[in-house]
Short mmCIF file of C-alpha atoms and ligand atoms in Angstrom, two decimals:
data_model
loop_
_atom_site.label_atom_id
_atom_site.label_comp_id
_atom_site.label_asym_id
_atom_site.label_seq_id
_atom_site.Cartn_x
_atom_site.Cartn_y
_atom_site.Cartn_z
CA MET A 6 -43.22 -6.55 -35.43
CA SER A 7 -45.52 -3.57 -34.95
CA HIS A 8 -44.19 -1.01 -32.50
CA ASP A 9 -46.12 1.39 -30.31
CA ILE A 10 -44.42 4.36 -32.04
CA VAL A 11 -42.19 4.55 -35.08
CA ILE A 12 -40.11 7.65 -35.84
CA ARG A 13 -39.89 7.35 -39.61
CA GLY A 14 -37.45 8.55 -42.20
CA GLY A 15 -35.18 10.79 -40.15
CA SER A 16 -31.43 10.91 -39.71
CA VAL A 17 -30.51 9.32 -36.42
CA VAL A 18 -27.52 11.05 -34.76
CA THR A 19 -25.47 9.44 -32.02
CA ALA A 20 -22.06 10.47 -30.65
CA GLU A 21 -20.46 8.13 -33.19
CA LYS A 22 -22.39 8.52 -36.40
CA THR A 23 -25.36 9.84 -38.38
CA PHE A 24 -27.40 7.41 -40.45
CA ARG A 25 -30.84 7.16 -42.04
CA ALA A 26 -33.08 4.90 -40.02
CA ASP A 27 -36.54 4.46 -38.45
CA VAL A 28 -36.70 4.11 -34.67
CA GLY A 29 -39.19 1.68 -33.25
CA ILE A 30 -40.42 2.20 -29.68
CA GLN A 31 -42.13 -0.35 -27.44
CA GLY A 32 -43.38 1.02 -24.18
CA GLU A 33 -40.61 3.08 -22.64
CA LYS A 34 -37.73 1.64 -24.64
CA VAL A 35 -36.15 1.75 -28.05
CA ALA A 36 -36.90 -1.67 -29.51
CA GLU A 37 -35.53 -1.48 -33.00
CA VAL A 38 -33.43 0.81 -35.21
CA GLY A 39 -33.67 -0.01 -38.89
CA ALA A 40 -35.50 0.38 -42.19
CA GLY A 41 -39.19 0.01 -43.04
CA LEU A 42 -40.47 -0.18 -39.40
CA ARG A 43 -44.19 -0.18 -38.71
CA GLY A 44 -46.04 1.09 -35.65
CA ARG A 45 -49.44 1.98 -34.25
CA ARG A 46 -48.36 5.60 -34.33
CA THR A 47 -45.96 7.12 -36.80
CA LEU A 48 -43.99 10.32 -36.24
CA GLU A 49 -42.84 11.50 -39.65
CA ALA A 50 -39.21 12.72 -39.48
CA GLU A 51 -38.23 13.20 -43.12
CA GLY A 52 -35.58 15.96 -43.20
CA MET A 53 -35.27 15.91 -39.41
CA LEU A 54 -32.44 14.93 -37.04
CA VAL A 55 -33.40 12.27 -34.53
CA MET A 56 -31.16 12.78 -31.49
CA PRO A 57 -30.97 11.51 -27.95
CA GLY A 58 -32.67 13.93 -25.60
CA GLY A 59 -30.29 16.22 -23.81
CA VAL A 60 -28.87 15.33 -20.42
CA ASP A 61 -28.22 18.51 -18.39
CA SER A 62 -25.85 17.50 -15.62
CA HIS A 63 -25.55 20.91 -14.02
CA CYS A 64 -28.65 22.90 -13.09
CA HIS A 65 -30.15 24.32 -9.89
CA ILE A 66 -33.77 23.66 -9.26
CA GLU A 67 -35.85 24.50 -6.15
CA GLN A 68 -32.55 25.04 -4.39
CA LEU A 69 -31.38 27.49 -1.81
CA SER A 70 -28.34 29.43 -3.00
CA SER A 71 -25.21 30.00 -0.91
CA PHE A 72 -26.90 33.19 0.30
CA GLY A 73 -29.98 31.24 1.36
CA ILE A 74 -32.14 32.56 -1.51
CA MET A 75 -34.64 30.11 -3.02
CA CYS A 76 -34.26 30.03 -6.79
CA ALA A 77 -37.19 30.96 -9.05
CA ASP A 78 -37.94 27.52 -10.48
CA ASP A 79 -39.49 24.55 -8.89
CA PHE A 80 -39.17 21.01 -10.31
CA HIS A 81 -42.22 21.56 -12.54
CA SER A 82 -41.30 24.88 -14.18
CA ALA A 83 -37.65 23.89 -14.61
CA THR A 84 -38.36 20.51 -16.20
CA VAL A 85 -41.06 21.88 -18.45
CA SER A 86 -38.57 24.46 -19.61
CA ALA A 87 -35.89 21.80 -20.10
CA ALA A 88 -38.23 19.56 -22.11
CA ALA A 89 -39.28 22.41 -24.38
CA GLY A 90 -35.60 22.83 -25.34
CA GLY A 91 -35.00 19.16 -26.02
CA THR A 92 -33.57 18.02 -22.64
CA THR A 93 -35.02 14.84 -21.20
CA THR A 94 -32.87 14.32 -18.14
CA VAL A 95 -31.62 16.74 -15.54
CA ILE A 96 -29.16 16.28 -12.67
CA PRO A 97 -29.63 19.15 -10.22
CA PHE A 98 -28.18 19.55 -6.74
CA CYS A 99 -29.35 18.75 -3.25
CA ALA A 100 -27.63 21.49 -1.31
CA GLN A 101 -26.30 20.98 2.17
CA HIS A 102 -25.63 24.27 4.00
CA ARG A 103 -23.29 24.57 6.97
CA THR A 104 -25.62 23.39 9.68
CA ASP A 105 -27.71 21.01 7.62
CA ASP A 106 -27.98 17.31 8.24
CA LEU A 107 -27.38 15.66 4.84
CA GLN A 108 -29.97 12.96 5.25
CA ALA A 109 -32.63 15.53 5.93
CA VAL A 110 -31.49 17.52 2.94
CA LEU A 111 -31.81 14.48 0.67
CA LYS A 112 -35.30 13.67 1.92
CA ASP A 113 -36.40 17.21 1.23
CA TYR A 114 -35.20 17.34 -2.36
CA HIS A 115 -36.64 13.92 -3.18
CA GLU A 116 -39.97 15.23 -1.93
CA ARG A 117 -39.71 18.41 -3.97
CA ALA A 118 -38.96 16.57 -7.19
CA ARG A 119 -41.17 13.53 -6.88
CA THR A 120 -44.53 15.26 -7.35
CA LYS A 121 -43.42 17.88 -9.91
CA ALA A 122 -40.70 16.72 -12.36
CA VAL A 123 -41.94 16.01 -15.85
CA ILE A 124 -38.67 14.42 -17.02
CA ASP A 125 -36.29 12.00 -15.37
CA TYR A 126 -33.76 13.30 -12.83
CA GLY A 127 -30.78 12.32 -10.76
CA PHE A 128 -29.15 14.34 -7.96
CA HIS A 129 -25.71 15.60 -7.06
CA LEU A 130 -24.94 16.69 -3.53
CA ILE A 131 -23.43 19.99 -2.51
CA VAL A 132 -21.31 19.32 0.56
CA ALA A 133 -20.71 22.37 2.85
CA ASN A 134 -20.41 20.59 6.16
CA PRO A 135 -18.03 17.65 5.86
CA ASP A 136 -18.14 16.57 9.53
CA GLU A 137 -17.52 13.00 10.66
CA LYS A 138 -21.16 12.04 10.36
CA THR A 139 -21.41 13.44 6.83
CA LEU A 140 -18.22 11.76 5.73
CA ARG A 141 -18.63 8.37 7.42
CA GLU A 142 -22.39 7.82 7.35
CA ASP A 143 -24.31 10.25 5.13
CA LEU A 144 -22.13 10.35 2.04
CA PRO A 145 -21.81 6.54 1.87
CA GLN A 146 -25.57 6.23 2.28
CA ALA A 147 -26.25 8.81 -0.39
CA ILE A 148 -23.94 6.97 -2.78
CA ARG A 149 -25.68 3.66 -2.10
CA SER A 150 -28.98 5.43 -2.94
CA GLY A 151 -27.59 6.35 -6.39
CA ILE A 152 -26.15 9.83 -5.89
CA ARG A 153 -22.59 9.48 -7.07
CA SER A 154 -21.30 13.07 -7.29
CA PHE A 155 -20.56 15.83 -4.83
CA LYS A 156 -20.04 19.49 -5.60
CA ILE A 157 -17.70 21.49 -3.37
CA PHE A 158 -17.01 25.19 -3.42
CA MET A 159 -13.60 26.88 -3.06
CA THR A 160 -15.31 30.24 -2.67
CA TYR A 161 -18.31 31.83 -0.96
CA ASP A 162 -18.08 32.49 2.81
CA ARG A 163 -21.02 30.23 3.60
CA MET A 164 -20.11 27.29 1.36
CA ARG A 165 -16.36 27.12 0.80
CA LEU A 166 -14.25 24.33 2.12
CA HIS A 167 -10.64 24.78 3.12
CA ASP A 168 -7.99 22.53 1.66
CA GLU A 169 -8.07 19.90 4.47
CA GLN A 170 -11.88 19.64 4.14
CA ILE A 171 -11.54 19.27 0.37
CA LEU A 172 -9.16 16.39 0.96
CA ASP A 173 -11.61 14.84 3.39
CA VAL A 174 -14.38 14.93 0.80
CA MET A 175 -12.11 13.61 -1.92
CA ALA A 176 -10.95 10.76 0.29
CA ALA A 177 -14.59 9.85 0.95
CA ALA A 178 -15.45 10.10 -2.75
CA ARG A 179 -12.54 7.87 -3.65
CA ARG A 180 -13.31 5.33 -0.90
CA GLU A 181 -17.01 5.07 -1.71
CA GLY A 182 -17.04 5.70 -5.49
CA ALA A 183 -18.16 9.17 -6.35
CA LEU A 184 -17.06 12.04 -8.57
CA VAL A 185 -16.04 15.38 -6.95
CA MET A 186 -17.30 18.44 -8.84
CA VAL A 187 -15.47 21.67 -8.03
CA HIS A 188 -16.38 25.31 -8.16
CA ALA A 189 -12.83 26.52 -8.55
CA GLU A 190 -12.17 30.22 -7.84
CA ASN A 191 -9.68 31.73 -5.37
CA HIS A 192 -11.78 33.06 -2.54
CA GLY A 193 -9.22 35.50 -1.10
CA MET A 194 -8.53 37.19 -4.36
CA ILE A 195 -12.24 37.73 -5.11
CA SER A 196 -13.21 38.92 -1.67
CA TRP A 197 -10.16 41.24 -1.28
CA LEU A 198 -10.99 42.99 -4.50
CA ALA A 199 -14.75 43.04 -3.86
CA GLY A 200 -14.23 44.44 -0.38
CA ARG A 201 -12.30 47.37 -1.84
CA MET A 202 -14.73 47.97 -4.61
CA VAL A 203 -17.74 48.09 -2.33
CA LYS A 204 -15.92 50.43 0.13
CA GLN A 205 -15.21 52.75 -2.73
CA GLY A 206 -18.88 52.72 -3.74
CA ASN A 207 -18.28 50.74 -6.90
CA THR A 208 -21.21 48.43 -6.46
CA LEU A 209 -22.67 47.93 -9.97
CA PRO A 210 -22.74 44.47 -11.55
CA ARG A 211 -19.79 45.39 -13.83
CA TYR A 212 -17.46 45.15 -10.82
CA HIS A 213 -18.52 41.53 -10.34
CA ALA A 214 -16.73 40.70 -13.55
CA ILE A 215 -13.61 42.61 -12.41
CA CYS A 216 -13.35 40.93 -9.00
CA HIS A 217 -13.67 37.39 -10.34
CA THR A 218 -10.31 37.55 -12.10
CA ARG A 219 -9.24 35.06 -14.70
CA SER A 220 -6.25 34.17 -12.56
CA SER A 221 -8.54 33.35 -9.65
CA GLU A 222 -10.03 30.55 -11.74
CA ALA A 223 -6.72 29.22 -13.02
CA GLU A 224 -5.10 29.26 -9.55
CA ALA A 225 -7.96 27.39 -7.93
CA ILE A 226 -8.03 24.75 -10.69
CA GLN A 227 -4.28 24.24 -10.30
CA ARG A 228 -4.59 23.91 -6.53
CA VAL A 229 -7.54 21.51 -6.55
CA ILE A 230 -5.75 19.29 -9.08
CA ALA A 231 -2.80 19.14 -6.75
CA LEU A 232 -5.10 18.19 -3.90
CA ALA A 233 -6.81 15.51 -5.98
CA GLN A 234 -3.43 13.97 -6.75
CA VAL A 235 -2.75 13.37 -3.03
CA VAL A 236 -5.67 10.95 -2.86
CA ASP A 237 -5.78 9.97 -6.58
CA CYS A 238 -9.35 11.19 -6.94
CA PRO A 239 -10.96 12.06 -10.34
CA ILE A 240 -12.45 15.54 -10.41
CA LEU A 241 -14.66 17.56 -12.72
CA ILE A 242 -14.20 21.36 -12.76
CA VAL A 243 -17.63 22.91 -13.34
CA HIS A 244 -18.43 26.05 -15.28
CA VAL A 245 -14.93 26.73 -16.65
CA SER A 246 -14.86 30.22 -18.21
CA THR A 247 -11.30 31.13 -19.14
CA GLY A 248 -8.51 30.06 -21.53
CA GLU A 249 -6.17 30.11 -18.57
CA GLY A 250 -8.28 27.60 -16.62
CA ILE A 251 -8.72 25.38 -19.67
CA GLU A 252 -4.96 25.35 -20.21
CA VAL A 253 -4.45 24.02 -16.64
CA ILE A 254 -6.97 21.25 -17.31
CA ARG A 255 -5.40 20.48 -20.70
CA GLN A 256 -1.96 20.07 -19.08
CA ALA A 257 -3.33 17.84 -16.32
CA ARG A 258 -5.09 15.65 -18.85
CA ALA A 259 -1.92 15.44 -20.94
CA GLN A 260 -0.29 13.89 -17.85
CA GLY A 261 -3.00 11.26 -17.75
CA LEU A 262 -4.81 12.74 -14.80
CA LYS A 263 -8.59 12.33 -14.59
CA VAL A 264 -9.55 15.96 -14.60
CA TYR A 265 -12.72 16.74 -16.51
CA GLY A 266 -13.91 20.19 -17.52
CA GLU A 267 -17.38 21.65 -18.06
CA THR A 268 -18.43 24.83 -19.76
CA CYS A 269 -21.82 26.50 -20.15
CA PRO A 270 -23.76 28.75 -22.63
CA GLN A 271 -22.86 31.93 -20.75
CA TYR A 272 -19.15 31.39 -21.46
CA LEU A 273 -19.70 30.74 -25.14
CA PHE A 274 -22.43 33.31 -25.93
CA LEU A 275 -22.13 36.17 -23.40
CA THR A 276 -19.28 38.50 -22.41
CA ALA A 277 -18.59 40.94 -19.58
CA LYS A 278 -19.93 43.71 -21.84
CA ASP A 279 -23.40 42.23 -21.33
CA ILE A 280 -23.05 42.88 -17.60
CA ASP A 281 -21.92 46.48 -18.12
CA ILE A 282 -25.32 48.04 -18.51
CA GLY A 283 -25.87 49.41 -15.10
CA LEU A 284 -28.02 47.59 -12.47
CA GLN A 285 -29.85 45.65 -15.18
CA GLY A 286 -26.56 43.84 -15.73
CA ALA A 287 -27.58 41.78 -12.72
CA MET A 288 -29.46 39.65 -15.24
CA PHE A 289 -26.15 38.41 -16.57
CA CYS A 290 -24.32 38.09 -13.22
CA CYS A 291 -23.08 34.62 -12.65
CA SER A 292 -19.96 33.11 -11.11
CA PRO A 293 -17.59 32.87 -12.75
CA PRO A 294 -18.64 35.77 -14.98
CA PRO A 295 -18.79 35.81 -18.74
CA ARG A 296 -15.42 37.11 -20.06
CA ASP A 297 -14.53 38.23 -23.59
CA GLU A 298 -14.33 36.96 -27.16
CA ALA A 299 -10.89 35.41 -26.60
CA ALA A 300 -12.26 33.39 -23.68
CA GLN A 301 -15.23 32.30 -25.76
CA GLU A 302 -12.81 31.09 -28.48
CA ALA A 303 -10.79 29.19 -25.81
CA CYS A 304 -13.99 27.48 -24.67
CA TRP A 305 -14.85 26.39 -28.16
CA ARG A 306 -11.29 25.07 -28.57
CA GLY A 307 -11.62 23.24 -25.24
CA LEU A 308 -14.85 21.60 -26.32
CA LYS A 309 -13.33 20.51 -29.55
CA ASP A 310 -10.13 19.03 -28.16
CA GLY A 311 -11.76 17.35 -25.11
CA SER A 312 -10.19 19.61 -22.44
CA LEU A 313 -13.81 20.48 -21.83
CA HIS A 314 -15.77 17.27 -21.48
CA VAL A 315 -19.33 18.40 -21.17
CA TYR A 316 -21.53 21.42 -21.91
CA SER A 317 -24.20 22.04 -19.29
CA SER A 318 -26.58 24.91 -18.58
CA ASP A 319 -25.72 25.78 -14.96
CA HIS A 320 -29.33 27.00 -14.94
CA ALA A 321 -29.51 29.09 -11.76
CA PRO A 322 -32.71 31.04 -12.03
CA TYR A 323 -33.49 34.20 -10.11
CA LYS A 324 -36.04 36.90 -10.84
CA MET A 325 -34.98 40.55 -11.29
CA ASP A 326 -36.65 41.58 -8.04
CA ALA A 327 -36.23 41.37 -4.28
CA SER A 328 -36.73 37.60 -4.29
CA GLY A 329 -33.52 37.05 -6.23
CA LYS A 330 -31.23 39.45 -8.03
CA LEU A 331 -32.16 42.65 -6.14
CA PRO A 332 -32.72 41.94 -2.49
CA LYS A 333 -32.07 45.62 -1.65
CA GLY A 334 -33.73 47.03 -4.75
CA GLU A 335 -31.68 49.78 -6.44
CA LYS A 336 -29.18 49.73 -3.55
CA THR A 337 -28.21 46.08 -4.10
CA THR A 338 -24.45 45.73 -4.58
CA PHE A 339 -22.94 43.11 -6.84
CA LYS A 340 -21.95 41.20 -3.72
CA GLU A 341 -25.58 40.85 -2.66
CA MET A 342 -27.28 39.73 -5.86
CA ALA A 343 -27.97 36.05 -6.46
CA ASN A 344 -25.51 34.54 -8.91
CA GLY A 345 -26.78 32.76 -11.96
CA VAL A 346 -28.54 32.82 -15.28
CA PRO A 347 -31.33 30.73 -16.71
CA GLY A 348 -30.23 28.23 -19.41
CA LEU A 349 -32.12 24.96 -19.29
CA GLU A 350 -34.36 25.66 -22.32
CA LEU A 351 -31.90 27.31 -24.69
CA ARG A 352 -28.75 25.26 -23.89
CA LEU A 353 -29.24 22.97 -26.86
CA PRO A 354 -30.66 25.39 -29.49
CA LEU A 355 -27.81 27.84 -28.74
CA LEU A 356 -25.14 25.19 -29.22
CA PHE A 357 -26.85 23.88 -32.33
CA THR A 358 -27.02 27.35 -33.87
CA TYR A 359 -23.58 28.65 -33.02
CA GLY A 360 -21.90 25.24 -33.02
CA VAL A 361 -23.45 22.86 -35.61
CA LYS A 362 -24.95 25.38 -38.00
CA ALA A 363 -21.83 27.58 -37.86
CA GLY A 364 -19.61 24.64 -38.67
CA ARG A 365 -17.65 24.75 -35.40
CA ILE A 366 -18.75 21.25 -34.27
CA THR A 367 -20.37 18.26 -35.93
CA ALA A 368 -23.85 16.99 -35.14
CA GLU A 369 -22.17 13.93 -33.49
CA GLU A 370 -20.05 16.19 -31.30
CA PHE A 371 -23.22 18.11 -30.36
CA VAL A 372 -24.84 14.89 -29.17
CA ASN A 373 -21.69 13.90 -27.30
CA LEU A 374 -21.30 17.24 -25.52
CA THR A 375 -24.99 17.66 -24.70
CA SER A 376 -26.08 14.14 -23.88
CA THR A 377 -23.82 11.09 -24.26
CA ARG A 378 -20.86 12.23 -22.17
CA HIS A 379 -23.13 13.44 -19.38
CA ALA A 380 -24.82 10.04 -19.24
CA GLN A 381 -21.50 8.21 -19.35
CA THR A 382 -19.78 10.38 -16.80
CA TYR A 383 -22.68 10.32 -14.34
CA GLY A 384 -23.51 6.62 -14.51
CA ILE A 385 -26.75 6.52 -16.49
CA TYR A 386 -25.44 5.27 -19.86
CA PRO A 387 -26.65 3.55 -22.03
CA ARG A 388 -30.08 3.89 -20.39
CA LYS A 389 -29.80 7.63 -21.22
CA GLY A 390 -27.56 9.50 -23.71
CA THR A 391 -27.95 7.45 -26.84
CA ILE A 392 -30.44 5.92 -29.30
CA ALA A 393 -29.93 2.16 -29.24
CA VAL A 394 -31.98 -0.95 -28.67
CA GLY A 395 -32.71 -1.23 -24.97
CA SER A 396 -32.13 2.47 -24.18
CA ASP A 397 -34.90 4.63 -22.82
CA ALA A 398 -36.82 6.26 -25.67
CA ASP A 399 -35.69 9.73 -24.72
CA ILE A 400 -35.54 11.32 -28.13
CA ALA A 401 -35.67 14.82 -29.54
CA ILE A 402 -36.67 15.23 -33.21
CA TRP A 403 -34.95 18.33 -34.49
CA ASN A 404 -35.92 20.48 -37.44
CA PRO A 405 -32.38 21.69 -38.31
CA GLU A 406 -33.72 24.61 -40.44
CA LYS A 407 -36.41 25.94 -38.08
CA LYS A 408 -35.73 29.55 -37.12
CA VAL A 409 -36.83 30.83 -33.76
CA VAL A 410 -36.49 34.36 -32.52
CA VAL A 411 -35.96 34.13 -28.76
CA GLU A 412 -38.72 36.05 -26.96
CA LYS A 413 -39.24 34.33 -23.62
CA THR A 414 -38.66 30.95 -22.06
CA ARG A 415 -40.80 28.80 -19.85
CA ASP A 416 -38.78 29.09 -16.63
CA ASN A 417 -39.86 31.40 -13.84
CA THR A 418 -37.19 34.07 -14.09
CA GLY A 419 -39.18 36.32 -16.42
CA TYR A 420 -36.20 37.00 -18.69
CA THR A 421 -33.68 35.30 -20.86
CA PRO A 422 -30.11 36.62 -21.48
CA TYR A 423 -30.55 35.51 -25.11
CA LYS A 424 -33.60 37.58 -25.95
CA GLY A 425 -33.78 38.78 -29.55
CA ARG A 426 -31.36 36.21 -30.99
CA THR A 427 -32.41 34.23 -34.00
CA LEU A 428 -31.67 30.55 -33.45
CA THR A 429 -31.60 28.00 -36.25
CA GLY A 430 -32.56 24.42 -35.41
CA TRP A 431 -35.21 23.47 -32.89
CA PRO A 432 -36.44 20.23 -31.16
CA VAL A 433 -39.99 20.14 -32.53
CA THR A 434 -41.00 16.83 -30.94
CA VAL A 435 -39.62 15.40 -27.72
CA LEU A 436 -40.20 11.95 -26.23
CA SER A 437 -39.37 10.86 -22.70
CA ARG A 438 -39.44 7.10 -22.03
CA GLY A 439 -41.60 6.57 -25.12
CA GLU A 440 -44.15 9.28 -24.34
CA VAL A 441 -44.50 12.33 -26.58
CA ILE A 442 -44.12 15.14 -24.09
CA VAL A 443 -43.50 18.04 -26.49
CA GLU A 444 -45.41 18.44 -29.70
CA ALA A 445 -45.67 21.47 -31.95
CA GLY A 446 -44.09 23.66 -29.35
CA SER A 447 -46.33 22.67 -26.48
CA VAL A 448 -45.28 20.66 -23.48
CA LYS A 449 -47.94 18.06 -22.55
CA ALA A 450 -46.23 16.09 -19.79
CA ALA A 451 -48.01 15.25 -16.57
CA ARG A 452 -46.67 16.67 -13.36
CA GLY A 453 -44.66 14.13 -11.41
CA ARG A 454 -44.19 11.70 -14.30
CA GLY A 455 -40.37 12.11 -14.06
CA GLN A 456 -38.52 9.30 -12.31
CA PHE A 457 -35.52 9.42 -10.00
CA LEU A 458 -32.44 7.85 -11.59
CA VAL A 459 -30.21 5.66 -9.50
CA ARG A 460 -26.75 6.24 -10.93
CA GLU A 461 -24.15 3.48 -11.26
CA PRO A 462 -20.39 3.89 -10.76
CA SER A 463 -18.93 5.10 -14.05
CA GLU A 464 -15.46 4.78 -15.61
CA ALA A 465 -14.95 8.53 -14.92
CA LEU A 466 -14.88 8.09 -11.18
CA LYS A 467 -12.35 5.24 -11.02
CA PRO A 468 -8.97 6.39 -9.64
CA ILE A 469 -6.02 6.16 -12.07
CA GLY A 470 -3.90 4.16 -9.67
CA ARG A 471 -0.91 6.52 -9.73
CA ASP A 472 0.54 7.91 -6.49
CA ILE A 473 2.44 11.12 -5.95
CA PRO A 474 5.99 10.23 -4.79
CA GLU A 475 5.27 10.79 -1.09
CA ILE A 476 2.24 8.56 -1.03
CA GLY A 477 4.26 5.97 -2.99
CA GLN A 478 6.95 6.19 -0.31
CA LEU A 479 4.36 5.61 2.40
CA LYS A 480 3.22 2.50 0.63
CA ALA A 481 6.78 1.31 0.30
CA TRP A 482 7.11 1.66 4.04
CA ASN A 483 3.97 -0.33 4.41
CA THR A 484 2.20 2.68 5.95
CA PRO A 485 -0.92 2.99 3.80
CA LEU A 486 -2.84 6.21 3.84
CA GLU A 487 -6.10 5.47 5.49
CA LEU A 488 -8.95 7.11 3.64
N1 DUC B 7 -22.11 28.17 -9.01
C1 DUC B 7 -22.91 27.50 -9.73
O1 DUC B 7 -22.57 26.38 -10.12
N2 DUC B 7 -24.12 28.00 -10.06
C2 DUC B 7 -24.59 29.22 -9.61
C3 DUC B 7 -23.71 29.95 -8.73
C4 DUC B 7 -22.41 29.38 -8.49
O2 DUC B 7 -21.56 29.92 -7.85
ZN1 ZN B 8 -20.44 26.99 -8.92
ZN1 ZN B 9 -24.19 25.73 -10.77
#
């Protein structure tokens, strides 16, 4: 059989194994994996690693922040940047703010993405207004349309939910089949400290890292796990940054609870020292903040032992000007600057360099942490997240020896926190659904070619079927808890 494209002579890497094989592509799909394949077009991959394109399940694109600030990237710039770094699927957020109608929010985001995305995309929801209509009509409808995950916030005045609301959202997620993603930080602790700092005139970005204490993360993770147990609802804690937080997750998982953890480049490759450079430190301000070397080590350990399930970018792009990080110019306090760092493009090359090349993780673990687990957890596997017959031909061909000195990235922020680093290993050719979209460093994908992904229920979001004693007692009394 002659294929449309054959990737010849490379080492194919999946989450399970690495093996020498050619990959034959027909149309949008992988049609054959084997030896001696022939095709109308051949991509020579001798000495290269042939890996599934990255799936970035946590990024913010063309989204209003909790402060109501529009981020710097639209669906075109963000997905071009992602593709250049070897990512072929993104799952950003449709954000509901307090007074927003969820159905209108969804319509808006579909419209934004449809004409601009160059790679495939799904959506999560951010739920900030869990009223009866949202819970009973809009969330079920969103789920039916293929959006099977909701992010909730335990902090930020304009976004946070109190414990009863969190239980409401969890109950709806359990009832309808969705995963709850949690931004877990103790709001009171952060705002109490921040209030005092600002009053004293301590407004530089370095105080951001002080106010978001390690214990605020661990406390909130502990609390939200206890809440999730009331309704037996799987949860995923996003952007985990501390050893303390990871330990709470590790213990929950040891008890058999479905608690997943995620970490991001900023917690592996940055520290609070990066923020401590005066106002320019705004560039590195994200929530939670980068910590120290011990926390970085804890994140590596968490990735290795599975306490941390996925590695995402949390790309939250803002320019260093009044449109983003510095709404009041030089007078902007750390409380007023948009939170977030860009990361879509360098997520994979950073992990490859400091993970695979440094011997901390294997190439298979790299694929698992950057692609396969994301696809499995969020219900798009095996269409995405692997190289197998029948899967979408979303493939990144990596030169594992190519050195790149980071200068700038293709997103719209105008800076990268990783400038000046020498990275080793780069995705030189990238295919999305059988089309070569990155070649020799240039992205050639047509605007709007990306498709919306309807996500299926995954194993990750199935309840474990274990009740806390009080709920068990209710059942014994034949008084079921109505969700
Ligand atoms: N949480 C995120 O996930 N991203 C940016 C800011 C935040 O608080
Ligand atoms: Zn968050
Ligand atoms: Zn985020």
